[in-house]
Short mmCIF file of C-alpha atoms in Angstrom, two decimals:
data_model
loop_
_atom_site.label_atom_id
_atom_site.label_comp_id
_atom_site.label_asym_id
_atom_site.label_seq_id
_atom_site.Cartn_x
_atom_site.Cartn_y
_atom_site.Cartn_z
CA MET A 231 18.52 5.24 0.31
CA SER A 232 16.24 2.06 0.49
CA LYS A 233 12.77 2.42 2.60
CA ARG A 234 11.21 -0.07 4.59
CA PHE A 235 7.07 -0.27 4.08
CA PHE A 236 4.56 -2.73 5.96
CA THR A 237 1.46 -3.99 4.63
CA SER A 238 -1.02 -6.61 4.77
CA ASP A 239 -3.89 -8.50 3.38
CA PHE A 240 -3.77 -8.12 -0.11
CA HIS A 241 -5.86 -11.30 -0.66
CA LEU A 242 -4.87 -10.99 -4.32
CA SER A 243 -7.84 -12.71 -6.69
CA ASP A 244 -9.61 -12.97 -3.44
CA GLN A 245 -13.18 -12.80 -5.11
CA LEU A 246 -14.78 -13.50 -2.13
CA LEU A 247 -13.93 -10.24 -0.46
CA ILE A 248 -15.48 -8.47 -3.56
CA ASP A 249 -18.67 -10.85 -3.51
CA ASN A 250 -19.21 -10.21 0.43
CA GLY A 251 -18.79 -6.50 0.06
CA ILE A 252 -15.52 -5.96 2.23
CA ARG A 253 -14.04 -4.81 -0.60
CA SER A 254 -15.85 -2.24 -3.53
CA PHE A 255 -13.76 -3.30 -6.70
CA LYS A 256 -15.35 -4.21 -9.49
CA SER A 257 -13.64 -7.51 -10.06
CA ALA A 258 -10.70 -9.26 -8.42
CA GLU A 259 -8.65 -8.57 -11.62
CA ARG A 260 -9.04 -4.57 -10.93
CA MET A 261 -8.48 -4.84 -7.02
CA ASN A 262 -5.03 -6.46 -8.41
CA GLU A 263 -4.08 -4.12 -10.89
CA ILE A 264 -4.76 -1.27 -7.97
CA ILE A 265 -2.96 -3.10 -5.35
CA LEU A 266 0.24 -3.83 -7.49
CA LYS A 267 0.41 -0.60 -9.08
CA ASN A 268 0.62 1.08 -5.72
CA CYS A 269 3.34 -0.47 -3.95
CA ASN A 270 5.19 0.14 -7.63
CA GLN A 271 4.46 3.58 -7.85
CA ARG A 272 5.25 4.17 -3.77
CA CYS A 273 8.42 1.57 -3.89
CA ARG A 274 11.71 1.41 -5.31
CA VAL A 275 13.35 -1.51 -6.54
CA ASP A 276 15.81 -1.26 -3.46
CA ASP A 277 12.90 -0.91 -0.98
CA MET A 278 11.84 -3.57 0.83
CA ILE A 279 7.69 -4.29 2.07
CA ILE A 280 7.15 -6.24 4.71
CA HIS A 281 3.69 -7.99 4.06
CA CYS A 282 1.95 -9.59 7.17
CA GLY A 283 -0.03 -12.35 5.54
CA ASP A 284 -2.56 -13.42 3.36
CA PHE A 285 -0.89 -12.58 0.09
CA TYR A 286 -2.67 -14.39 -2.88
CA CYS A 287 -6.15 -16.29 -2.91
CA TYR A 288 -4.79 -19.39 -4.88
CA LYS A 289 -7.70 -21.53 -6.40
CA GLY A 290 -10.69 -21.74 -4.40
CA ASP A 291 -8.63 -21.13 -0.94
CA ARG A 292 -11.50 -21.72 1.81
CA GLY A 293 -14.26 -21.61 -0.73
CA SER A 294 -13.29 -18.71 -2.51
CA LEU A 295 -12.89 -18.03 -6.54
CA GLY A 296 -8.82 -17.46 -6.25
CA GLY A 297 -6.46 -17.13 -9.26
CA THR A 298 -4.57 -19.76 -10.95
CA GLU A 299 -1.60 -17.55 -11.67
CA ASN A 300 1.95 -19.09 -9.22
CA PRO A 301 2.32 -16.75 -6.74
CA ILE A 302 5.55 -16.26 -7.31
CA ASP A 303 5.02 -14.83 -10.43
CA VAL A 304 2.74 -12.29 -8.89
CA MET A 305 5.71 -11.35 -6.27
CA ARG A 306 7.68 -10.42 -9.19
CA LYS A 307 5.38 -7.98 -10.58
CA ILE A 308 6.01 -5.78 -7.90
CA ASP A 309 9.42 -4.10 -7.88
CA ALA A 310 10.38 -4.01 -4.65
CA THR A 311 11.80 -7.10 -2.48
CA ILE A 312 8.66 -8.74 -0.45
CA ILE A 313 8.49 -10.33 2.72
CA ASN A 314 5.75 -12.42 3.60
CA ILE A 315 5.07 -12.94 7.12
CA ARG A 316 2.51 -16.01 7.20
CA GLY A 317 -1.27 -15.65 7.54
CA ASN A 318 -3.76 -17.63 8.13
CA HIS A 319 -4.52 -17.77 4.10
CA ASP A 320 -1.11 -18.73 3.40
CA ASP A 321 -1.07 -22.02 4.56
CA ASN A 322 -2.26 -23.89 1.57
CA ASN A 323 -2.15 -21.29 -1.49
CA LYS A 324 1.66 -21.62 -2.61
CA VAL A 325 2.85 -18.27 -1.25
CA LYS A 326 6.07 -19.02 0.27
CA SER A 327 6.36 -17.20 3.71
CA PHE A 328 10.08 -16.18 5.17
CA CYS A 329 8.49 -16.32 8.78
CA ASP A 330 5.24 -16.71 11.54
CA SER A 331 6.58 -13.55 12.83
CA MET A 332 9.91 -11.33 13.25
CA ARG A 333 11.27 -8.40 15.41
CA THR A 334 12.50 -5.30 14.33
CA THR A 335 12.48 -1.64 15.27
CA LEU A 336 10.71 1.39 13.65
CA GLY A 337 13.96 3.53 13.02
CA ARG A 338 16.06 4.62 16.29
CA LYS A 339 13.14 5.72 18.26
CA TYR A 340 10.99 2.65 18.97
CA LEU A 341 13.50 -0.44 19.13
CA ALA A 342 10.55 -3.18 20.53
CA VAL A 343 8.45 -3.94 17.39
CA SER A 344 7.26 -7.80 16.78
CA VAL A 345 5.49 -7.77 13.22
CA GLY A 346 3.23 -10.79 12.77
CA HIS A 347 -0.15 -11.62 11.41
CA TYR A 348 -2.14 -11.38 14.37
CA PRO A 349 -2.55 -8.67 16.92
CA SER A 350 -1.66 -9.72 20.26
CA THR A 351 -5.15 -10.39 21.70
CA HIS A 352 -5.43 -12.89 19.34
CA PRO A 353 -4.49 -16.58 20.22
CA ARG A 354 -2.23 -17.46 17.57
CA SER A 355 0.34 -14.76 18.47
CA ARG A 356 1.17 -16.13 21.73
CA GLY A 357 5.07 -16.16 21.91
CA THR A 358 5.31 -13.75 19.02
CA PHE A 359 5.82 -10.54 21.22
CA HIS A 360 7.34 -8.90 24.50
CA TYR A 361 5.00 -6.63 26.97
CA GLY A 362 5.61 -3.10 25.97
CA ASP A 363 5.93 -4.00 22.12
CA ILE A 364 4.60 -2.11 19.49
CA ARG A 365 2.95 -4.73 17.27
CA ILE A 366 2.53 -4.70 13.63
CA HIS A 367 0.01 -6.71 12.20
CA GLY A 368 -2.96 -6.93 9.38
CA HIS A 369 -6.06 -9.83 10.44
CA ILE A 370 -8.59 -7.83 10.99
CA HIS A 371 -10.61 -6.28 8.05
CA CYS A 372 -13.12 -3.97 7.33
CA LYS A 373 -16.97 -5.55 7.67
CA PRO A 374 -19.92 -4.72 5.46
CA VAL A 375 -22.86 -3.28 7.19
CA GLU A 376 -26.94 -2.94 6.14
CA GLY A 377 -27.25 -0.32 3.19
CA GLY A 378 -23.89 -1.12 1.44
CA LYS A 379 -21.74 1.05 4.18
CA ILE A 380 -18.67 -0.43 5.11
CA ILE A 381 -17.14 -0.02 8.81
CA LYS A 382 -13.31 -0.02 9.24
CA PRO A 383 -11.62 -1.40 12.31
CA PRO A 384 -9.56 0.91 14.21
CA ARG A 385 -5.73 1.50 12.89
CA TYR A 386 -4.63 0.97 15.92
CA PHE A 387 -5.62 -0.24 19.76
CA ILE A 388 -3.90 -0.10 23.04
CA ASP A 389 -3.92 -4.16 24.27
CA PHE A 390 -3.79 -2.95 28.20
CA GLU A 391 -3.19 -6.68 29.46
CA HIS A 392 0.14 -6.99 27.19
CA LYS A 393 0.89 -3.16 27.40
CA VAL A 394 1.27 -3.79 23.65
CA LEU A 395 0.17 -0.72 20.63
CA ASN A 396 -1.72 -2.71 18.38
CA ILE A 397 -0.78 -1.39 14.56
CA ASN A 398 -2.98 -2.43 11.85
CA VAL A 399 -1.52 -2.26 8.49
CA ASN A 400 -4.35 -4.15 6.56
CA CYS A 401 -4.11 -2.51 3.31
CA GLU A 402 -7.84 -1.75 3.70
CA LEU A 403 -6.85 0.90 6.14
CA TRP A 404 -4.60 2.47 4.20
CA ASN A 405 -5.75 2.86 0.67
CA TYR A 406 -4.38 -0.04 -0.44
CA ASN A 407 -1.24 1.70 -0.08
CA PRO A 408 2.46 -0.11 1.91
CA VAL A 409 2.97 2.02 4.46
CA SER A 410 6.56 3.32 5.07
CA GLU A 411 8.38 3.09 8.01
CA ASP A 412 8.44 6.88 8.52
CA GLU A 413 5.21 7.14 8.26
CA LEU A 414 4.36 4.67 11.33
CA ILE A 415 6.86 6.47 13.04
CA VAL A 416 5.05 9.62 12.94
CA PHE A 417 1.74 7.73 13.40
CA VAL A 418 3.25 5.91 16.36
CA ASP A 419 4.18 9.57 17.89
CA LYS A 420 0.77 11.17 17.47
CA ILE A 421 -0.19 7.69 19.32
CA MET A 422 1.95 8.39 22.28
CA ARG A 423 1.55 12.06 22.27
CA THR A 424 -2.71 11.57 22.71
CA HIS A 425 -2.00 8.63 25.23
CA GLY A 426 1.04 9.37 26.93
CA LYS A 427 4.24 7.34 26.57
#
């Protein structure tokens, strides 16, 4: 039986994330290798990966040294079907995006789920979620601080103004692995038990 996975912000071939200390890979090539290998170890051919934007850095996108490989050829290295939702780096990097946002469910348990690149608090997410949604997103990265330490943002936060539970599936927060739908259901269950429904 096929499964769905969620992830975001692969930024494949983005040397700037390494140079700025956000990611601790030795090179962009090594980062690409690990991320693609993790996808293929976790996901089968008949699975689907919903990637929440910023898939690939093509030739100097926003000042970063980038890759020269066609992004479609890079996507073909992933065994599962990958659907890319448009991120802020996907406008000029030749990545074909499926949509800006989408609505879905997490199994039969959580029926009001919106998926997009931005969290519900970001101005560019207006109109892409409903009050009471679970919002699956990316965009928010780890940050380097003095001494070479990296601060990770939380995997989730609650937007009380809009009554939205935001879950950040940026690959940096999940050991560069896609997160399965079943794992997200368990994760949301735990949050609900902690904060009340």
